C-alpha positions as YAML, in Angstrom:
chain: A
units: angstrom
residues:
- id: 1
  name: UNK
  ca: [-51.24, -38.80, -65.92]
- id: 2
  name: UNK
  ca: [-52.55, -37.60, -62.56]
- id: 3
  name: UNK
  ca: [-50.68, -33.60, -61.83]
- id: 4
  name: UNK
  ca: [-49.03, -34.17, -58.52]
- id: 5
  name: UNK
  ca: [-47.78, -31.25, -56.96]
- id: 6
  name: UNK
  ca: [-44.89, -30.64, -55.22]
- id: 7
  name: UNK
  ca: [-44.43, -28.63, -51.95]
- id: 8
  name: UNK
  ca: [-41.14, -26.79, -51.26]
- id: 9
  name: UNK
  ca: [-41.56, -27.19, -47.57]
- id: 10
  name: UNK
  ca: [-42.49, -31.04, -47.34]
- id: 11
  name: UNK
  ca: [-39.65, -31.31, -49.86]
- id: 12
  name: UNK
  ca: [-37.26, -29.45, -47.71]
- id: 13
  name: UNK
  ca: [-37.55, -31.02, -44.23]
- id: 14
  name: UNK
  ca: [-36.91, -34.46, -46.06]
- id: 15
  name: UNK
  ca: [-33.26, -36.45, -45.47]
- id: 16
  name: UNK
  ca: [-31.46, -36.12, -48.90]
- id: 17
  name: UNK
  ca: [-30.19, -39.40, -50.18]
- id: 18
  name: UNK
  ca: [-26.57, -40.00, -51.30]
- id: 19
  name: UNK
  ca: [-25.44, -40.43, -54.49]
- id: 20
  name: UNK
  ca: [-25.07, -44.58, -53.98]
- id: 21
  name: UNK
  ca: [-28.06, -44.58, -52.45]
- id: 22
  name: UNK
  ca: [-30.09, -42.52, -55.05]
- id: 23
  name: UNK
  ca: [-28.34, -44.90, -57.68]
- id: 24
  name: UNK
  ca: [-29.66, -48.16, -55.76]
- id: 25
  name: UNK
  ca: [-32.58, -46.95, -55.54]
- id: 26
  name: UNK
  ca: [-33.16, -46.38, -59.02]
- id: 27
  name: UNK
  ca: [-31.75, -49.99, -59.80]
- id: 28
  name: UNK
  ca: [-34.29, -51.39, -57.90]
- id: 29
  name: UNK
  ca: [-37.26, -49.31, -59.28]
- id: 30
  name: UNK
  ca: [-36.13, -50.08, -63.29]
- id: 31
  name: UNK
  ca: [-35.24, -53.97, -62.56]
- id: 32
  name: UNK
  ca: [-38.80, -54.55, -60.31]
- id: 33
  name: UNK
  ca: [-40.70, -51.66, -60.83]
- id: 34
  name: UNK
  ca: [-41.97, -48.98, -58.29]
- id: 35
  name: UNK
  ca: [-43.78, -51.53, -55.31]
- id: 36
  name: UNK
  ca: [-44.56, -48.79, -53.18]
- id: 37
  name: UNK
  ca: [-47.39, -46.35, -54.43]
- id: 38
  name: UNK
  ca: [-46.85, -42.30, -54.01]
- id: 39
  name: UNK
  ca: [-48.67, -41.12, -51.20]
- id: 40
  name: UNK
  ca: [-50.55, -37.62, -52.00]
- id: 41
  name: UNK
  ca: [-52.69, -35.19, -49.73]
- id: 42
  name: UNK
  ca: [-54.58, -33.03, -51.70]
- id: 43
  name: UNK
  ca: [-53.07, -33.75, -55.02]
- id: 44
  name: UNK
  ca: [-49.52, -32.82, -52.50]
- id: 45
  name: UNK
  ca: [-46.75, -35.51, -52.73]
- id: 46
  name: UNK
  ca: [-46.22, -36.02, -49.36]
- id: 47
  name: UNK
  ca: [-44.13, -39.40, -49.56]
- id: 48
  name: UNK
  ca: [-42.03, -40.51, -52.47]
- id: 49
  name: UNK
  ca: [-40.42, -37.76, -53.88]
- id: 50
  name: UNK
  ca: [-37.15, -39.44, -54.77]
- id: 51
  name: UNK
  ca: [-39.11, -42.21, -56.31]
- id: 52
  name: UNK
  ca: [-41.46, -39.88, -58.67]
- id: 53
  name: UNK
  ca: [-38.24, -38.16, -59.88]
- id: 54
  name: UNK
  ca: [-37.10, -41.49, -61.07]
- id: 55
  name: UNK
  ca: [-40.29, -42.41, -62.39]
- id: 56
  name: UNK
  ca: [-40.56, -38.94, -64.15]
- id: 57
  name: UNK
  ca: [-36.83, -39.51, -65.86]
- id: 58
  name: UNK
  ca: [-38.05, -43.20, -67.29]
- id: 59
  name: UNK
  ca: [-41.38, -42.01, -68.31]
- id: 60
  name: UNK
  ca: [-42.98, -44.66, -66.38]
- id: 61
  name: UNK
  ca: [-45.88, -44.84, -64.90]
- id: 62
  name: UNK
  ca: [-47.21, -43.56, -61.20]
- id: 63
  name: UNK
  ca: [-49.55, -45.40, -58.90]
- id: 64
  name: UNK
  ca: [-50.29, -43.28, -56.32]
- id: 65
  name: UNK
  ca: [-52.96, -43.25, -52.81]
- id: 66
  name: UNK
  ca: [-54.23, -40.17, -51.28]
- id: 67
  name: UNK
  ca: [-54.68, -39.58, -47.24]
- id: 68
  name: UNK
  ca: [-56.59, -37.00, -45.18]
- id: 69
  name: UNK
  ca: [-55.37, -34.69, -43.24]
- id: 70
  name: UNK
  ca: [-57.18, -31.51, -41.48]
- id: 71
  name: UNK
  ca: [-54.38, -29.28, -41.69]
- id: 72
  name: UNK
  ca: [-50.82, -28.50, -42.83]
- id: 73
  name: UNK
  ca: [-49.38, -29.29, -39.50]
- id: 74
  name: UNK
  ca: [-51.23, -32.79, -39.54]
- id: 75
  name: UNK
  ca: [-49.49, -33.80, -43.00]
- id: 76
  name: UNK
  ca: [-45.81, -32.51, -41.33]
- id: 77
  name: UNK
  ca: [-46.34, -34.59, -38.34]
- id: 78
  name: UNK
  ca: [-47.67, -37.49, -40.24]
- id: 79
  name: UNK
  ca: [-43.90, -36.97, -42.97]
- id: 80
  name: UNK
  ca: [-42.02, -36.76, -39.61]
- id: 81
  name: UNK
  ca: [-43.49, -39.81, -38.07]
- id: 82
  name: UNK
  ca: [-43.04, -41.52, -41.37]
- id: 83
  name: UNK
  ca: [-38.90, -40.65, -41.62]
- id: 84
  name: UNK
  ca: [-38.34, -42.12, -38.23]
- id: 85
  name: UNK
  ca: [-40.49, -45.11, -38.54]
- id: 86
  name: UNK
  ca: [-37.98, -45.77, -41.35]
- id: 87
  name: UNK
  ca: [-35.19, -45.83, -38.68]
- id: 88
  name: UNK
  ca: [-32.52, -44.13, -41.16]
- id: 89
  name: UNK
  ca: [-31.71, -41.10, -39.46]
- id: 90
  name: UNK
  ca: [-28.25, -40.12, -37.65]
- id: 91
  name: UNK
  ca: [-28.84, -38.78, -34.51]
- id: 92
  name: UNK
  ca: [-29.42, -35.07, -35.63]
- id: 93
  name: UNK
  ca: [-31.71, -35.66, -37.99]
- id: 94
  name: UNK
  ca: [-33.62, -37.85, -35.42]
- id: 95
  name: UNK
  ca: [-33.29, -34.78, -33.05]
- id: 96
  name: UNK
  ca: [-34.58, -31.97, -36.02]
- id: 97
  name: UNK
  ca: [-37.51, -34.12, -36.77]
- id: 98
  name: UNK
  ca: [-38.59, -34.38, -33.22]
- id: 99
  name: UNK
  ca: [-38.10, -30.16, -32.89]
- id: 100
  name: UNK
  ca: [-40.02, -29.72, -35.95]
- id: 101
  name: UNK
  ca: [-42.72, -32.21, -34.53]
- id: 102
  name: UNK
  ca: [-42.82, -30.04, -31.51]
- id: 103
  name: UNK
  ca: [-43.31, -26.85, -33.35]
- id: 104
  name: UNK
  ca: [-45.94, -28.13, -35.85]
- id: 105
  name: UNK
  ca: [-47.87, -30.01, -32.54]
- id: 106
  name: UNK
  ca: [-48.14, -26.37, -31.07]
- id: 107
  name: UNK
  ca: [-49.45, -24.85, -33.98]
- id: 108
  name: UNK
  ca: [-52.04, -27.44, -34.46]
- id: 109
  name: UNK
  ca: [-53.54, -26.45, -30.38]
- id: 110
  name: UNK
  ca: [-52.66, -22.80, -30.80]
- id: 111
  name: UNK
  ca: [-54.71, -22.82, -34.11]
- id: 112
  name: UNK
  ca: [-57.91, -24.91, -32.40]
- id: 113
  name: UNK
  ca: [-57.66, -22.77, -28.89]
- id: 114
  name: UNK
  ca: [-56.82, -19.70, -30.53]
- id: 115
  name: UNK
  ca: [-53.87, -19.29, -27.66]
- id: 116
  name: UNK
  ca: [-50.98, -20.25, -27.40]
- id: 117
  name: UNK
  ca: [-50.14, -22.46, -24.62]
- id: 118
  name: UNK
  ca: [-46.72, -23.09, -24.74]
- id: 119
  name: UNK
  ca: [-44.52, -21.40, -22.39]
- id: 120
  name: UNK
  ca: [-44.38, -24.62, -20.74]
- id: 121
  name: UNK
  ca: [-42.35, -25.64, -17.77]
- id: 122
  name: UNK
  ca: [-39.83, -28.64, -18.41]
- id: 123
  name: UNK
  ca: [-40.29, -30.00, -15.19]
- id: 124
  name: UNK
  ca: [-44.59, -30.46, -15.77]
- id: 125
  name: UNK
  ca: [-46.01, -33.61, -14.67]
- id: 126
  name: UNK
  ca: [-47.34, -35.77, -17.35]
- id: 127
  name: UNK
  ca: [-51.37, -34.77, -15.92]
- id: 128
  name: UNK
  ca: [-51.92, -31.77, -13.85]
- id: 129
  name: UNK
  ca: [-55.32, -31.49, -11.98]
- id: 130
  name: UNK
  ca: [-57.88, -29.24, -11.97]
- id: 131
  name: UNK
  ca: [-60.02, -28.63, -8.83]
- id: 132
  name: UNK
  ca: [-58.69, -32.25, -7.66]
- id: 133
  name: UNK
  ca: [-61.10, -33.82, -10.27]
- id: 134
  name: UNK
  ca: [-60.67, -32.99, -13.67]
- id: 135
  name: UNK
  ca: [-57.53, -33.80, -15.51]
- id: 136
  name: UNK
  ca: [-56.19, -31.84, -18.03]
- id: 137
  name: UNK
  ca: [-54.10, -33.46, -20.97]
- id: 138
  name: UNK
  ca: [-50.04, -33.48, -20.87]
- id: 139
  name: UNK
  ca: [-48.65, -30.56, -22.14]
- id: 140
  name: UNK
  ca: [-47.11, -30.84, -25.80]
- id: 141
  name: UNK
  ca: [-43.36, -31.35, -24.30]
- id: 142
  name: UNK
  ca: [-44.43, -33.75, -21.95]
- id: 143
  name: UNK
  ca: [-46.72, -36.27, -24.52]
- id: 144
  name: UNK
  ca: [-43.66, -35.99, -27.40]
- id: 145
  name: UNK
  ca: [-40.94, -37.01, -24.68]
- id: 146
  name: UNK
  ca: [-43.15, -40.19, -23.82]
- id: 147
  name: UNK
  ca: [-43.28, -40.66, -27.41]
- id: 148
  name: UNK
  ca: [-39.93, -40.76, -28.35]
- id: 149
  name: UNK
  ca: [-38.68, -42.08, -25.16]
- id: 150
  name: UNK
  ca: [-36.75, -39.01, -24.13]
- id: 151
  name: UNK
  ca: [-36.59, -36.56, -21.65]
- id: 152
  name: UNK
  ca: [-38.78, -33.47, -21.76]
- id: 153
  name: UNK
  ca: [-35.54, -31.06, -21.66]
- id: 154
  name: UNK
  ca: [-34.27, -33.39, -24.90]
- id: 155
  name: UNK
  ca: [-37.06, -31.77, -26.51]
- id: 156
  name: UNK
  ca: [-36.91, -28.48, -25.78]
- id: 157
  name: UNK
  ca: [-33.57, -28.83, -27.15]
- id: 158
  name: UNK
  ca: [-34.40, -30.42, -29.92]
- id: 159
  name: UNK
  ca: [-36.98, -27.41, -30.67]
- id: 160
  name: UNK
  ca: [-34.06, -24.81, -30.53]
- id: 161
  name: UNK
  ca: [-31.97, -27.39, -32.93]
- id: 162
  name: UNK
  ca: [-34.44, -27.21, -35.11]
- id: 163
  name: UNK
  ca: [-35.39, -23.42, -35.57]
- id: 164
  name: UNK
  ca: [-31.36, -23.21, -35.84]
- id: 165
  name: UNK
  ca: [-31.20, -25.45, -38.35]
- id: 166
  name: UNK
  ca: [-34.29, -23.86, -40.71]
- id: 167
  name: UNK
  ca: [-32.79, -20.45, -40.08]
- id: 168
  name: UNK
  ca: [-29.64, -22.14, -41.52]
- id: 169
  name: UNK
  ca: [-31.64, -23.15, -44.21]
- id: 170
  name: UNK
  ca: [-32.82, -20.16, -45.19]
- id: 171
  name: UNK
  ca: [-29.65, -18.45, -46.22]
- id: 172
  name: UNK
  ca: [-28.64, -21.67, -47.73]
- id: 173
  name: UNK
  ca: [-29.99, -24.81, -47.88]
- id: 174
  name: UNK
  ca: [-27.27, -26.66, -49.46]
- id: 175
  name: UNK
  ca: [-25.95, -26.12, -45.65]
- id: 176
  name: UNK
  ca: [-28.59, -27.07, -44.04]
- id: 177
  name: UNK
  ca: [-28.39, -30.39, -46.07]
- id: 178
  name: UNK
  ca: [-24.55, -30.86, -45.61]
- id: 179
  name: UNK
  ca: [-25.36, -30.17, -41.91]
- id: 180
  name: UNK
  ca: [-28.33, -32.57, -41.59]
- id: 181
  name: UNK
  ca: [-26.05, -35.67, -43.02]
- id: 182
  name: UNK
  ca: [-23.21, -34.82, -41.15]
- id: 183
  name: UNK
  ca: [-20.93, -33.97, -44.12]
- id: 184
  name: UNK
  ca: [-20.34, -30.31, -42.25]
- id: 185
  name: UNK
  ca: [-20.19, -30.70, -38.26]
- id: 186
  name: UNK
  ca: [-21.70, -28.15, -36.00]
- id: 187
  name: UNK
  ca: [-22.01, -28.68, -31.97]
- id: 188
  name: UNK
  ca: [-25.53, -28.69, -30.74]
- id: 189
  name: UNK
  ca: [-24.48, -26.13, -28.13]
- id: 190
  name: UNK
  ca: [-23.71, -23.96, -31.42]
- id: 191
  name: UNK
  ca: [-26.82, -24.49, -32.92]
- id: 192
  name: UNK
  ca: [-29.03, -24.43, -29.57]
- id: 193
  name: UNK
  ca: [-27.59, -20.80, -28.86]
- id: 194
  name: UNK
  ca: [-27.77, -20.22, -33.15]
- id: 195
  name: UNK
  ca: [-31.72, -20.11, -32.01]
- id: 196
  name: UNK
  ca: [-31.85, -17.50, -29.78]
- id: 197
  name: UNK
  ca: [-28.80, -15.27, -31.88]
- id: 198
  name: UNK
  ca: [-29.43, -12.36, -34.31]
- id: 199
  name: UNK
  ca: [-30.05, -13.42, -37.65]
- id: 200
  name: UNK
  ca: [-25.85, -11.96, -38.37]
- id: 201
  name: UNK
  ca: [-24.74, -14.57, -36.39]
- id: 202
  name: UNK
  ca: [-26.41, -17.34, -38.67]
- id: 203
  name: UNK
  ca: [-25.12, -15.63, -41.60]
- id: 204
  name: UNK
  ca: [-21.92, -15.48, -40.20]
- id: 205
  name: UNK
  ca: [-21.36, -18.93, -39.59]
- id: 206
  name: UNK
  ca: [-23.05, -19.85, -42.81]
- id: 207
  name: UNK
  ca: [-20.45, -18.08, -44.86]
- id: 208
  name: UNK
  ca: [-17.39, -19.57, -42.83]
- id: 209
  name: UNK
  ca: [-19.03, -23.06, -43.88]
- id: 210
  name: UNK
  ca: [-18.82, -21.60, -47.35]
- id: 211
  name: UNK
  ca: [-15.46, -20.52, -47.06]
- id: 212
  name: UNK
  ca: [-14.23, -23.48, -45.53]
- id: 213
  name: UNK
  ca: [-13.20, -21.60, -42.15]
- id: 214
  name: UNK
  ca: [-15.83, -22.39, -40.17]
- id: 215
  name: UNK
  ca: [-14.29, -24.13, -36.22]
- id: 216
  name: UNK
  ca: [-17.25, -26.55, -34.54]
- id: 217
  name: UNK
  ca: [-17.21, -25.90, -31.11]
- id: 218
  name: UNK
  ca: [-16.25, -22.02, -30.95]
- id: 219
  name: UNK
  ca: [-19.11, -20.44, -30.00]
- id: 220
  name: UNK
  ca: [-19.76, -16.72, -29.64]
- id: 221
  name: UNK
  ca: [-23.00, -15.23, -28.99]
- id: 222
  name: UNK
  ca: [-23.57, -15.94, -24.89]
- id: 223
  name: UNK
  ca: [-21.33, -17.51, -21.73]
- id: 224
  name: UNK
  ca: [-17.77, -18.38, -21.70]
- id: 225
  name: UNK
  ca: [-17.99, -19.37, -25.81]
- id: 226
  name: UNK
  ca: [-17.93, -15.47, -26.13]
- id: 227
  name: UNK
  ca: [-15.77, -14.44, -28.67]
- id: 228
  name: UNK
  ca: [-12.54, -11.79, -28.11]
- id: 229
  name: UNK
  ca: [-12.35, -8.96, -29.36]
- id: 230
  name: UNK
  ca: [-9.85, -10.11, -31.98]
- id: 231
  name: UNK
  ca: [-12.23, -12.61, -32.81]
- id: 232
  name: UNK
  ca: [-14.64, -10.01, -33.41]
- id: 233
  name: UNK
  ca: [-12.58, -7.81, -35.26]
- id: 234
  name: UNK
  ca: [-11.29, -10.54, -37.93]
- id: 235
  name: UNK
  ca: [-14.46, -11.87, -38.37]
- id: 236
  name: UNK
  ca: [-16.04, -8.43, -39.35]
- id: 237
  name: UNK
  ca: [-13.06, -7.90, -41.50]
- id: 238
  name: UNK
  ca: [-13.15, -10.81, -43.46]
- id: 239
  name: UNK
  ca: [-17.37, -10.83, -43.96]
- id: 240
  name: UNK
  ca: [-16.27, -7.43, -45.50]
- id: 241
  name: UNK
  ca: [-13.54, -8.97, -47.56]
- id: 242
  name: UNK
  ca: [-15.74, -11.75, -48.87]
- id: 243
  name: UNK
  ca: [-18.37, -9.22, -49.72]
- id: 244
  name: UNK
  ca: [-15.82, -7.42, -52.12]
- id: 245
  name: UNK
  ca: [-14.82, -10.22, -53.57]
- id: 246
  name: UNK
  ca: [-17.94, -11.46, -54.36]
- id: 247
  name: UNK
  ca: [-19.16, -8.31, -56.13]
- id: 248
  name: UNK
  ca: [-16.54, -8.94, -58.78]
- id: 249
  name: UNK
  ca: [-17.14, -12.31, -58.99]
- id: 250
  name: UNK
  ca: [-18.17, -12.08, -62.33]
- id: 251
  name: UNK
  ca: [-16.12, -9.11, -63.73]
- id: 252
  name: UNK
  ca: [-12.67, -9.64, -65.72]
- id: 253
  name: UNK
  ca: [-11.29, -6.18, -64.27]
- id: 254
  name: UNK
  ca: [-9.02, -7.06, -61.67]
- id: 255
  name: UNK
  ca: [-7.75, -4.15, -60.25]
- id: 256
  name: UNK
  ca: [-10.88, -3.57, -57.57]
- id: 257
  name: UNK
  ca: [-10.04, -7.13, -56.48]
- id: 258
  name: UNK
  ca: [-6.28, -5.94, -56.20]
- id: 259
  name: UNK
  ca: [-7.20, -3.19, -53.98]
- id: 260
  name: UNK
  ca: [-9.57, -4.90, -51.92]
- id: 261
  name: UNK
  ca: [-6.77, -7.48, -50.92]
- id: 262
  name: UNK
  ca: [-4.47, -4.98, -50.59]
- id: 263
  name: UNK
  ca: [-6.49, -3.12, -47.84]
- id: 264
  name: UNK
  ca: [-7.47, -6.62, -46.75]
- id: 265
  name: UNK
  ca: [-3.33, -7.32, -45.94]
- id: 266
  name: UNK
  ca: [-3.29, -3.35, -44.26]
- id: 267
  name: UNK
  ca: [-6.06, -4.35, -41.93]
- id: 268
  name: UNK
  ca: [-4.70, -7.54, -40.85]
- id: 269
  name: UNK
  ca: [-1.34, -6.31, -40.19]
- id: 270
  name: UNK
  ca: [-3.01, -3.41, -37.93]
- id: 271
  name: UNK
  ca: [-4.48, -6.65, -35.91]
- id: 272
  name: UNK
  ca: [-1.94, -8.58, -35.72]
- id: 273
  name: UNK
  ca: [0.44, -5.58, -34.02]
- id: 274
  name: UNK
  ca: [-2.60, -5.01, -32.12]
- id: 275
  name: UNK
  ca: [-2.30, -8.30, -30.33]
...
């Protein structure tokens, strides 16, 4: 058999499918076989990864095609283009894919031009003129919101959504996933100002969605979302807390977990005659 190899990040930017779905799916492939062959770049899976894990778990075989690509970027665009074309998406995932098109369409002119050219003005025309004769191609922001039908401002958006959303997935992507399919809520003004935030902030917010505390819609890192200073004080108290706790997740002494709670209870009571 052919070694295909798989890439963490053309694995990661894919939709996860549900459990029903995943089921279906492999239903379909061990009643009619696998119809539609892998696609590969390089000896890189780059389409049908939930289909070779099924093949892998049945031993059966793998037909597989291979496409060219010049670059990285190329493949990422070509995945992207591929997920929407298959007209699954919920709206944020629609609205990820088109930031991470964004970002990997700069790359690819930054990496032929060897500058970047991308502090771009949302308001551009779609061809600015040279010397009254020559036009020069739309700029990146411009050409994607013809593509997609959308405003050029949707995609600048969509590029901070994005880089919000990876950073989430950094710390954990079991939350970028949950975010992604809409099983954990989070306001796009959240993640929009997420993008521009310290990398605290993202950690922050991660944890709460860990804990099960996390509030879509507060927002606290510019404009009238600013958190008070209550806010800010609980929150620092209990990333401290969880910190302990975690430390001794794993240990059968409980007397360090006793204490922490028990300054844990002392600091919230110092809060809550503060207010």
């Amino acid at each position: 058999m052919r070694e295909i190899i798989i890439d963490e990040e053309f694995e990661r930017i894919l939709p996860k499918l549900d459990e029903r779905t995943y089921a279906e799916l492999e239903e379909n492939i061990l009643k009619y076989g696998c119809r539609e062959p892998l696609v590969l770049w390089n000896g890189i899976l780059i389409d049908g990864h939930n289909r070779y894990k099924i093949l892998q778990k049945h031993d059966l075989s793998v037909n597989t095609i291979d496409m060219e690509f010049d670059s990285r970027d190329e493949v990422l665009i070509w995945i992207i283009s591929t997920q929407i074309g298959r007209r699954n998406l919920n709206p944020l995932q629609l609205s990820f894919y088109r930031g991470l098109h964004y970002h990997a369409d700069k790359r690819i002119v930054t990496n032929a031009t060897g500058k970047n050219q991308y502090v771009e003005k949302e308001a551009e025309s779609e061809v600015v003129y040279q010397n009254d004769k020559q036009p020069k191609s739309p700029s990146t922001v411009s050409r994607l919101a013809e593509q997609y039908n959308v405003s050029t401002s949707t995609i600048s958006r969509d590029y901070q959504l994005a880089n919000a959303i990876n950073a989430i997935g950094e710390i954990s992507p079991d939350v970028k996933i949950d975010i992604l399919s809409g099983k954990t809520h989070i306001s796009r003004r959240q993640l929009q100002e997420l993008s521009s935030g310290p990398r605290d902030a993202i950690a922050d917010i991660v944890d709460q969605i860990n804990d099960g505390t996390f509030e879509s819609g507060k927002t606290g890192t510019s404009g009238s979302g600013e958190m008070r200073e209550w806010e800010v004080q609980f929150s620092k108290m209990t990333k401290e807390f969880r910190q302990i706790m975690r430390s001794h997740t794993d240990s059968n002494d409980i007397k360090p977990v006793r204490s922490a709670l028990k300054q844990y209870i002392g600091m919230l009571e110092e809060l809550y005659k503060s207010m």
